[in-house]
Amino acid sequence: MERLDGKSLDLTKENIKALKKLFPEVVTEGKIDFEKLKLVLGEEIETSNEKYEFTWHGKARSLKLAQTPSTGTLRPDKESSKNWDTTENLYIEGDNLEVLKLLQKAYFGKIKMIYIDPPYNTGKDFVYKDDFRDNIKNYKQLTEQSLKSNSETSGRYHTEWLNMIYPRLKLARNLLDDDGMICISIDENESSNLRKICDEIFGETNFVGEFIKQSKVGGGSDSKHIAKEHEYCFIYAKDINNLPIMSIPYDEEYLKRYKEVDENGRYFWDTFARPGLQNPIKYTITAPDGTKINGEWIRSKERFDNDYKEGKIRIIKKGNGEWSVQFKQYLSEGKRPRSMTTNFGGTKEGKNDLKKLFDNEKIFSYPKSVRFISTLINLCKYDNPIFLDFFSGSSTTAHATMQLNAEDGGNRKFIMVQLPELTDEKSEAYKSGYKNICEIGKERIRRAGEKIVKETGKTDLDIGFKVFKLDSSNIKTWDPETANLEQNLFDLKDNIKEGRTKEDLLYEILLKIGIPLTTPVEEVNIQGKTIYNVGSGAVLLCLEDKIDLNLVNEIIKLKPKDFDSKVIFKETGFLDDSVKTNAIQTLKKNGIMDVRSV
Ligand SMILES: C[S@@+](CC[C@H](N)C(=O)[O-])C[C@H]1O[C@@H](n2cnc3c(N)ncnc32)[C@H](O)[C@@H]1O
């Protein structure tokens, strides 16, 4: 019986596996033979010390940090969740580095779009400091204190920010599907650094574009040099060759031109003349009265002849008596609507969105607007996508996702990740009863969901969310804090930490064997013991004590006919050793080969 090791995906091992697949000859006994690798790569090796690179103090360590598996877990919190049994949305409280590590197995390549709005490093915002030795312990200590802003006077100002963002982006990329993309908001403090690290992590060729978003209006009299009114949003694809075409819906202003309609849709009469093209298309067109019109045109002679016959081109006399050639410019709805332009307006909208829900626009500083995030979410059309925002703040991304589903009947799902950063005692949020930002984020989703249902009358929308909280592992042997204690040897009889529930353990196991957290779980009660049937029999878990062969036989009955099941027990859960041996044999005889323990 294989014992689960309790770690999140080991990325170094995965990289070695990938390399081995490409070049089996360079891996011997799990180690890379660099000399052989160099030979395999021939001339394409950079040997000069002066190479093109962007680096800073701590970069190598940050990379290592991203590769180190997490020893933490995500514990379910049903009480603060909404519609636990049916929802496919997630709200995760915790430091996003650890959370991203924990999501690697279950969500590898499953996310279509990631949006993040990280701290901009203005000197006033808080930049999380990772601890290379024990990040879970660090997290627990940090969230109990009030978190402090990164000070502009600190010498390592950019360094600390880069060390924070780099490992997170590395891990985020793994979660993107092959046709997925990431959108990142940023301002001038770190925009140039962010571009460089994104070029490195996602690849320069996968840079889709950047656009600016208005962030404030005016300020001209306060600023000495230039009053900045905008911030940026960068978009990178996982692989630009797979990224769907991007478009945004037409706005009313744009639609006004398309006044006419025929069997092919809306159109307007546009001029056929296009002088000054790089490769001019020149020919003579004959007007109805025989006048020859020599000109440079938008389309070929062949196309002209055809469209003229079909009534898609007209030649009319203008007020000044001259002939004008015109063609029907169609609004190609559904095919390729407008492209995103590089300037996105709107300044106070985010605050107004919050005001409508909380009657107080000061409940959260710097929220993005629902309109802004909806536009990003809607840039590419995906089927039933999952959107991830791991700096989710007041949960605008969740709000926008629900709103869009209500508008077009879509089935988009969200994953919000947010640090339970304490609110300042003097803040409006604190005075209104929100002790940390997660409390604001969750309440926003509750209120926005109810409002959307009320306004649209659509009761079948998924406005729920399952809450999970980052914590140390539930299993003593999986937790480095307790794993090496001598005491642990005596405690091993019961391997599970005190105060942790069977459900805590259930979700830790699911996460670590790579099952998404919203997979349906059915609780089956047999002989007073609980069996968790996950994903209609894909995984059957029994985390009870005193398991006997009768119970094992009942578990076998739950195995579906058409696919394999994994069965998981507690290592110390069997009545005795002979039951354990017999159980494994019986399961195997019944076609269940994958039997594991924790
Ligand atoms: C600029 S705000 C995001 C605002 C959000 N887009 C909105 O519309 O409300 C950045 C958020 O990231 C959170 N944050 C900072 N470091 C974090 C970390 N290590 N893990 C998770 N969240 C973090 C902060 O608490 C803050 O709420």
Short mmCIF file of N, CA and C in Angstrom, two decimals, residues 357-500:
data_model
loop_
_atom_site.label_atom_id
_atom_site.label_comp_id
_atom_site.label_asym_id
_atom_site.label_seq_id
_atom_site.Cartn_x
_atom_site.Cartn_y
_atom_site.Cartn_z
N LEU A 357 -22.99 48.45 -2.75
CA LEU A 357 -23.19 47.24 -1.94
C LEU A 357 -23.05 47.51 -0.44
N PHE A 358 -22.15 48.40 -0.08
CA PHE A 358 -21.85 48.61 1.35
C PHE A 358 -22.30 49.98 1.87
N ASP A 359 -22.84 50.80 0.98
CA ASP A 359 -23.23 52.14 1.37
C ASP A 359 -22.05 52.96 1.86
N ASN A 360 -20.87 52.53 1.49
CA ASN A 360 -19.68 53.19 2.01
C ASN A 360 -18.55 52.92 1.02
N GLU A 361 -18.06 53.96 0.38
CA GLU A 361 -17.04 53.70 -0.65
C GLU A 361 -15.66 53.53 -0.03
N LYS A 362 -15.56 53.79 1.28
CA LYS A 362 -14.23 53.72 1.91
C LYS A 362 -13.96 52.36 2.53
N ILE A 363 -14.81 51.37 2.24
CA ILE A 363 -14.66 50.07 2.87
C ILE A 363 -13.38 49.37 2.40
N PHE A 364 -12.91 49.71 1.21
CA PHE A 364 -11.69 49.10 0.68
C PHE A 364 -10.98 50.11 -0.22
N SER A 365 -9.65 50.22 -0.05
CA SER A 365 -8.92 51.18 -0.88
C SER A 365 -8.54 50.56 -2.22
N TYR A 366 -8.61 51.31 -3.24
CA TYR A 366 -8.20 50.93 -4.60
C TYR A 366 -8.87 49.69 -5.18
N PRO A 367 -10.18 49.59 -5.14
CA PRO A 367 -10.81 48.45 -5.84
C PRO A 367 -10.82 48.73 -7.35
N LYS A 368 -10.75 47.69 -8.14
CA LYS A 368 -10.95 47.85 -9.58
C LYS A 368 -12.46 47.88 -9.83
N SER A 369 -12.85 48.31 -11.03
CA SER A 369 -14.30 48.35 -11.29
C SER A 369 -14.76 47.04 -11.91
N VAL A 370 -16.05 46.74 -11.70
CA VAL A 370 -16.62 45.53 -12.29
C VAL A 370 -16.54 45.62 -13.82
N ARG A 371 -16.76 46.82 -14.36
CA ARG A 371 -16.71 47.00 -15.82
C ARG A 371 -15.33 46.66 -16.37
N PHE A 372 -14.29 47.11 -15.66
CA PHE A 372 -12.93 46.87 -16.11
C PHE A 372 -12.62 45.37 -16.13
N ILE A 373 -12.92 44.69 -15.02
CA ILE A 373 -12.57 43.26 -14.96
C ILE A 373 -13.49 42.45 -15.89
N SER A 374 -14.75 42.87 -16.02
CA SER A 374 -15.64 42.16 -16.96
C SER A 374 -15.06 42.23 -18.38
N THR A 375 -14.51 43.38 -18.72
CA THR A 375 -13.95 43.53 -20.07
C THR A 375 -12.80 42.54 -20.26
N LEU A 376 -11.93 42.42 -19.25
CA LEU A 376 -10.81 41.50 -19.36
C LEU A 376 -11.30 40.05 -19.47
N ILE A 377 -12.26 39.72 -18.60
CA ILE A 377 -12.79 38.35 -18.57
C ILE A 377 -13.39 37.99 -19.92
N ASN A 378 -13.99 38.98 -20.56
CA ASN A 378 -14.71 38.74 -21.80
C ASN A 378 -13.85 38.87 -23.05
N LEU A 379 -12.56 39.18 -22.88
CA LEU A 379 -11.71 39.39 -24.06
C LEU A 379 -11.65 38.15 -24.93
N CYS A 380 -11.50 37.00 -24.29
CA CYS A 380 -11.45 35.74 -25.04
C CYS A 380 -12.67 34.92 -24.69
N LYS A 381 -13.20 34.23 -25.66
CA LYS A 381 -14.38 33.39 -25.38
C LYS A 381 -13.91 31.97 -25.09
N TYR A 382 -14.16 31.52 -23.86
CA TYR A 382 -13.79 30.17 -23.45
C TYR A 382 -15.05 29.43 -23.01
N ASP A 383 -15.02 28.10 -23.10
CA ASP A 383 -16.16 27.31 -22.61
C ASP A 383 -15.98 27.00 -21.13
N ASN A 384 -16.94 27.35 -20.32
CA ASN A 384 -16.95 27.08 -18.87
C ASN A 384 -15.60 27.32 -18.18
N PRO A 385 -15.03 28.50 -18.36
CA PRO A 385 -13.68 28.73 -17.82
C PRO A 385 -13.63 28.94 -16.31
N ILE A 386 -12.44 28.69 -15.75
CA ILE A 386 -12.18 29.06 -14.35
C ILE A 386 -11.27 30.28 -14.38
N PHE A 387 -11.64 31.33 -13.63
CA PHE A 387 -10.81 32.52 -13.51
C PHE A 387 -10.18 32.56 -12.13
N LEU A 388 -8.93 32.93 -12.10
CA LEU A 388 -8.21 32.98 -10.82
C LEU A 388 -7.72 34.40 -10.57
N ASP A 389 -7.93 34.88 -9.34
CA ASP A 389 -7.38 36.18 -8.93
C ASP A 389 -6.72 35.93 -7.59
N PHE A 390 -5.38 35.97 -7.57
CA PHE A 390 -4.73 35.64 -6.29
C PHE A 390 -4.23 36.85 -5.50
N PHE A 391 -4.68 38.03 -5.90
CA PHE A 391 -4.55 39.23 -5.05
C PHE A 391 -5.94 39.86 -5.06
N SER A 392 -6.93 39.15 -4.52
CA SER A 392 -8.30 39.47 -4.90
C SER A 392 -8.94 40.64 -4.17
N GLY A 393 -8.35 41.12 -3.06
CA GLY A 393 -8.85 42.32 -2.38
C GLY A 393 -10.33 42.25 -2.06
N SER A 394 -11.10 43.17 -2.65
CA SER A 394 -12.54 43.22 -2.34
C SER A 394 -13.35 42.28 -3.24
N SER A 395 -12.70 41.38 -3.97
CA SER A 395 -13.38 40.36 -4.81
C SER A 395 -14.10 40.93 -6.02
N THR A 396 -13.57 41.97 -6.62
CA THR A 396 -14.20 42.50 -7.83
C THR A 396 -14.27 41.43 -8.92
N THR A 397 -13.24 40.59 -9.01
CA THR A 397 -13.23 39.56 -10.06
C THR A 397 -14.39 38.58 -9.88
N ALA A 398 -14.69 38.22 -8.63
CA ALA A 398 -15.81 37.31 -8.38
C ALA A 398 -17.12 38.00 -8.78
N HIS A 399 -17.23 39.26 -8.41
CA HIS A 399 -18.44 40.04 -8.74
C HIS A 399 -18.64 40.09 -10.26
N ALA A 400 -17.57 40.41 -10.98
CA ALA A 400 -17.66 40.52 -12.44
C ALA A 400 -18.03 39.17 -13.06
N THR A 401 -17.47 38.09 -12.52
CA THR A 401 -17.76 36.75 -13.06
C THR A 401 -19.25 36.43 -12.92
N MET A 402 -19.80 36.67 -11.74
CA MET A 402 -21.22 36.38 -11.52
C MET A 402 -22.10 37.26 -12.40
N GLN A 403 -21.71 38.53 -12.49
CA GLN A 403 -22.47 39.49 -13.30
C GLN A 403 -22.53 39.05 -14.76
N LEU A 404 -21.38 38.64 -15.30
CA LEU A 404 -21.35 38.23 -16.71
C LEU A 404 -22.17 36.97 -16.92
N ASN A 405 -22.09 36.03 -15.97
CA ASN A 405 -22.91 34.81 -16.09
C ASN A 405 -24.38 35.15 -16.14
N ALA A 406 -24.76 36.16 -15.33
CA ALA A 406 -26.17 36.55 -15.31
C ALA A 406 -26.56 37.18 -16.65
N GLU A 407 -25.61 37.93 -17.24
CA GLU A 407 -25.94 38.62 -18.49
C GLU A 407 -26.06 37.68 -19.68
N ASP A 408 -25.15 36.69 -19.75
CA ASP A 408 -25.16 35.87 -20.98
C ASP A 408 -25.38 34.39 -20.75
N GLY A 409 -25.77 34.01 -19.52
CA GLY A 409 -26.06 32.60 -19.25
C GLY A 409 -24.82 31.73 -19.23
N GLY A 410 -23.64 32.34 -19.11
CA GLY A 410 -22.38 31.59 -19.09
C GLY A 410 -22.19 30.78 -17.81
N ASN A 411 -21.16 29.94 -17.81
CA ASN A 411 -20.90 29.09 -16.66
C ASN A 411 -19.45 29.28 -16.20
N ARG A 412 -19.08 30.55 -16.05
CA ARG A 412 -17.72 30.85 -15.60
C ARG A 412 -17.62 30.59 -14.11
N LYS A 413 -16.42 30.14 -13.65
CA LYS A 413 -16.22 29.91 -12.22
C LYS A 413 -15.03 30.73 -11.74
N PHE A 414 -15.01 31.02 -10.45
CA PHE A 414 -13.87 31.81 -9.96
C PHE A 414 -13.15 31.15 -8.80
N ILE A 415 -11.87 31.51 -8.68
CA ILE A 415 -11.10 31.16 -7.49
C ILE A 415 -10.48 32.47 -6.99
N MET A 416 -10.87 32.90 -5.80
CA MET A 416 -10.29 34.10 -5.20
C MET A 416 -9.28 33.66 -4.14
N VAL A 417 -8.13 34.32 -4.13
CA VAL A 417 -7.16 34.06 -3.05
C VAL A 417 -6.85 35.41 -2.41
N GLN A 418 -6.87 35.45 -1.10
CA GLN A 418 -6.62 36.72 -0.41
C GLN A 418 -6.04 36.46 0.96
N LEU A 419 -5.05 37.28 1.30
CA LEU A 419 -4.42 37.23 2.61
C LEU A 419 -5.38 37.84 3.64
N PRO A 420 -5.53 37.19 4.81
CA PRO A 420 -6.39 37.83 5.82
C PRO A 420 -5.68 39.02 6.47
N GLU A 421 -5.31 39.98 5.64
CA GLU A 421 -4.58 41.17 6.10
C GLU A 421 -5.50 41.97 7.03
N LEU A 422 -4.99 42.27 8.23
CA LEU A 422 -5.84 42.96 9.21
C LEU A 422 -6.15 44.38 8.76
N THR A 423 -7.38 44.81 9.02
CA THR A 423 -7.73 46.19 8.69
C THR A 423 -7.29 47.11 9.83
N ASP A 424 -6.97 48.32 9.50
CA ASP A 424 -6.51 49.28 10.49
C ASP A 424 -7.66 49.65 11.44
N GLU A 425 -7.34 49.73 12.72
CA GLU A 425 -8.41 50.00 13.70
C GLU A 425 -9.13 51.32 13.44
N LYS A 426 -8.43 52.22 12.75
CA LYS A 426 -9.07 53.52 12.49
C LYS A 426 -9.86 53.52 11.18
N SER A 427 -9.77 52.42 10.43
CA SER A 427 -10.40 52.42 9.10
C SER A 427 -11.92 52.23 9.17
N GLU A 428 -12.59 52.66 8.09
CA GLU A 428 -14.04 52.49 7.98
C GLU A 428 -14.39 51.01 8.02
N ALA A 429 -13.54 50.19 7.38
CA ALA A 429 -13.80 48.75 7.31
C ALA A 429 -13.85 48.16 8.72
N TYR A 430 -12.87 48.53 9.54
CA TYR A 430 -12.79 48.00 10.91
C TYR A 430 -14.01 48.44 11.71
N LYS A 431 -14.33 49.73 11.53
CA LYS A 431 -15.48 50.27 12.29
C LYS A 431 -16.78 49.60 11.87
N SER A 432 -16.83 49.12 10.60
CA SER A 432 -18.05 48.45 10.14
C SER A 432 -18.03 46.96 10.50
N GLY A 433 -17.01 46.52 11.21
CA GLY A 433 -16.99 45.13 11.67
C GLY A 433 -16.14 44.18 10.83
N TYR A 434 -15.40 44.69 9.86
CA TYR A 434 -14.56 43.80 9.05
C TYR A 434 -13.13 43.85 9.58
N LYS A 435 -12.74 42.76 10.26
CA LYS A 435 -11.44 42.76 10.94
C LYS A 435 -10.29 42.47 9.98
N ASN A 436 -10.59 41.82 8.89
CA ASN A 436 -9.53 41.61 7.89
C ASN A 436 -10.14 41.68 6.48
N ILE A 437 -9.27 41.73 5.46
CA ILE A 437 -9.75 41.96 4.09
C ILE A 437 -10.58 40.78 3.58
N CYS A 438 -10.28 39.56 4.06
CA CYS A 438 -11.10 38.41 3.61
C CYS A 438 -12.56 38.59 4.01
N GLU A 439 -12.78 39.19 5.17
CA GLU A 439 -14.17 39.41 5.60
C GLU A 439 -14.89 40.33 4.61
N ILE A 440 -14.16 41.32 4.12
CA ILE A 440 -14.75 42.25 3.13
C ILE A 440 -15.00 41.50 1.82
N GLY A 441 -13.99 40.75 1.38
CA GLY A 441 -14.08 40.03 0.10
C GLY A 441 -15.26 39.06 0.08
N LYS A 442 -15.43 38.30 1.17
CA LYS A 442 -16.51 37.31 1.20
C LYS A 442 -17.89 37.99 1.24
N GLU A 443 -17.96 39.06 2.05
CA GLU A 443 -19.24 39.76 2.16
C GLU A 443 -19.62 40.42 0.83
N ARG A 444 -18.62 40.90 0.12
CA ARG A 444 -18.87 41.49 -1.21
C ARG A 444 -19.52 40.45 -2.12
N ILE A 445 -18.98 39.21 -2.10
CA ILE A 445 -19.54 38.19 -3.00
C ILE A 445 -20.98 37.88 -2.59
N ARG A 446 -21.21 37.78 -1.26
CA ARG A 446 -22.58 37.49 -0.80
C ARG A 446 -23.53 38.57 -1.26
N ARG A 447 -23.16 39.83 -1.02
CA ARG A 447 -24.06 40.94 -1.35
C ARG A 447 -24.24 41.08 -2.86
N ALA A 448 -23.14 40.97 -3.59
CA ALA A 448 -23.23 41.15 -5.05
C ALA A 448 -24.10 40.04 -5.64
N GLY A 449 -23.91 38.80 -5.17
CA GLY A 449 -24.69 37.66 -5.68
C GLY A 449 -26.18 37.87 -5.47
N GLU A 450 -26.53 38.25 -4.24
CA GLU A 450 -27.96 38.47 -3.93
C GLU A 450 -28.54 39.57 -4.80
N LYS A 451 -27.75 40.62 -4.97
CA LYS A 451 -28.23 41.77 -5.75
C LYS A 451 -28.46 41.36 -7.21
N ILE A 452 -27.53 40.59 -7.75
CA ILE A 452 -27.66 40.17 -9.15
C ILE A 452 -28.91 39.31 -9.32
N VAL A 453 -29.13 38.38 -8.38
CA VAL A 453 -30.31 37.51 -8.46
C VAL A 453 -31.59 38.36 -8.38
N LYS A 454 -31.57 39.31 -7.47
CA LYS A 454 -32.75 40.16 -7.28
C LYS A 454 -33.04 40.98 -8.55
N GLU A 455 -31.96 41.51 -9.12
CA GLU A 455 -32.16 42.38 -10.28
C GLU A 455 -32.52 41.63 -11.55
N THR A 456 -31.99 40.41 -11.68
CA THR A 456 -32.22 39.69 -12.95
C THR A 456 -33.32 38.65 -12.82
N GLY A 457 -33.65 38.29 -11.59
CA GLY A 457 -34.67 37.26 -11.38
C GLY A 457 -34.15 35.86 -11.70
N LYS A 458 -32.84 35.74 -11.97
CA LYS A 458 -32.29 34.43 -12.33
C LYS A 458 -31.88 33.70 -11.05
N THR A 459 -32.58 32.62 -10.75
CA THR A 459 -32.32 31.95 -9.48
C THR A 459 -31.36 30.77 -9.64
N ASP A 460 -31.02 30.43 -10.89
CA ASP A 460 -30.13 29.28 -11.08
C ASP A 460 -28.65 29.66 -11.21
N LEU A 461 -28.34 30.91 -10.86
CA LEU A 461 -26.93 31.34 -10.96
C LEU A 461 -26.11 30.75 -9.82
N ASP A 462 -24.83 30.47 -10.09
CA ASP A 462 -23.96 30.01 -9.01
C ASP A 462 -23.38 31.25 -8.30
N ILE A 463 -24.03 31.62 -7.19
CA ILE A 463 -23.54 32.79 -6.44
C ILE A 463 -22.92 32.33 -5.12
N GLY A 464 -22.61 31.04 -5.05
CA GLY A 464 -22.00 30.50 -3.83
C GLY A 464 -20.49 30.47 -3.93
N PHE A 465 -19.84 30.05 -2.86
CA PHE A 465 -18.39 29.86 -2.84
C PHE A 465 -18.01 28.99 -1.66
N LYS A 466 -17.03 28.12 -1.91
CA LYS A 466 -16.52 27.27 -0.83
C LYS A 466 -15.31 27.97 -0.24
N VAL A 467 -15.29 28.14 1.08
CA VAL A 467 -14.15 28.81 1.70
C VAL A 467 -13.15 27.77 2.21
N PHE A 468 -11.88 28.02 1.92
CA PHE A 468 -10.79 27.20 2.46
C PHE A 468 -9.77 28.14 3.09
N LYS A 469 -9.12 27.64 4.17
CA LYS A 469 -8.12 28.48 4.83
C LYS A 469 -6.77 27.77 4.89
N LEU A 470 -5.73 28.54 4.58
CA LEU A 470 -4.37 27.98 4.64
C LEU A 470 -4.00 27.67 6.08
N ASP A 471 -3.39 26.50 6.29
CA ASP A 471 -2.94 26.13 7.63
C ASP A 471 -1.81 25.11 7.49
N SER A 472 -1.22 24.73 8.62
CA SER A 472 -0.22 23.68 8.56
C SER A 472 -0.94 22.36 8.27
N SER A 473 -0.18 21.37 7.81
CA SER A 473 -0.79 20.08 7.45
C SER A 473 -1.56 19.48 8.63
N ASN A 474 -2.60 18.69 8.30
CA ASN A 474 -3.36 18.00 9.34
C ASN A 474 -2.63 16.77 9.83
N ILE A 475 -1.64 16.35 9.08
CA ILE A 475 -0.99 15.07 9.36
C ILE A 475 0.39 15.31 9.96
N LYS A 476 0.60 14.70 11.12
CA LYS A 476 1.84 14.99 11.84
C LYS A 476 3.07 14.69 11.00
N THR A 477 3.07 13.55 10.33
CA THR A 477 4.25 13.19 9.57
C THR A 477 4.46 14.08 8.35
N TRP A 478 3.44 14.85 7.98
CA TRP A 478 3.56 15.74 6.82
C TRP A 478 3.97 17.15 7.24
N ASP A 479 4.06 17.36 8.53
CA ASP A 479 4.35 18.70 9.02
C ASP A 479 5.78 18.75 9.56
N PRO A 480 6.66 19.55 8.94
CA PRO A 480 8.05 19.57 9.39
C PRO A 480 8.18 20.03 10.84
N GLU A 481 7.22 20.75 11.33
CA GLU A 481 7.26 21.22 12.72
C GLU A 481 7.25 20.05 13.70
N THR A 482 6.44 19.04 13.40
CA THR A 482 6.31 17.93 14.34
C THR A 482 6.96 16.65 13.83
N ALA A 483 7.26 16.62 12.54
CA ALA A 483 7.68 15.36 11.93
C ALA A 483 8.89 14.74 12.62
N ASN A 484 9.81 15.55 13.09
CA ASN A 484 11.03 14.96 13.61
C ASN A 484 11.06 14.84 15.13
N LEU A 485 10.01 15.21 15.74
CA LEU A 485 10.01 15.12 17.20
C LEU A 485 9.96 13.67 17.65
N GLU A 486 10.73 13.38 18.65
CA GLU A 486 10.73 12.00 19.16
C GLU A 486 9.33 11.62 19.61
N GLN A 487 8.70 12.58 20.23
CA GLN A 487 7.36 12.38 20.73
C GLN A 487 6.44 11.81 19.65
N ASN A 488 6.72 12.23 18.45
CA ASN A 488 5.88 11.85 17.33
C ASN A 488 5.81 10.34 17.14
N LEU A 489 6.92 9.66 17.47
CA LEU A 489 6.96 8.22 17.31
C LEU A 489 5.89 7.56 18.15
N PHE A 490 5.72 8.10 19.35
CA PHE A 490 4.69 7.52 20.23
C PHE A 490 3.29 7.90 19.74
N ASP A 491 3.24 9.12 19.19
CA ASP A 491 1.93 9.61 18.75
C ASP A 491 1.47 8.98 17.45
N LEU A 492 2.40 8.33 16.75
CA LEU A 492 2.08 7.88 15.40
C LEU A 492 0.85 6.99 15.32
N LYS A 493 0.52 6.40 16.46
CA LYS A 493 -0.67 5.58 16.48
C LYS A 493 -1.84 6.39 15.90
N ASP A 494 -1.87 7.62 16.36
CA ASP A 494 -2.79 8.49 15.65
C ASP A 494 -2.01 9.61 15.02
N ASN A 495 -2.04 9.54 13.71
CA ASN A 495 -1.20 10.36 12.88
C ASN A 495 -1.77 11.76 12.66
N ILE A 496 -3.04 11.94 13.04
CA ILE A 496 -3.73 13.19 12.71
C ILE A 496 -3.64 14.16 13.88
N LYS A 497 -3.40 15.42 13.58
CA LYS A 497 -3.26 16.42 14.64
C LYS A 497 -4.56 16.63 15.40
N GLU A 498 -4.41 16.94 16.65
CA GLU A 498 -5.60 17.18 17.47
C GLU A 498 -6.34 18.42 16.96
N GLY A 499 -7.64 18.38 17.06
CA GLY A 499 -8.42 19.55 16.66
C GLY A 499 -8.73 19.57 15.17
N ARG A 500 -8.19 18.60 14.41
CA ARG A 500 -8.47 18.58 12.97
C ARG A 500 -9.56 17.54 12.70
#
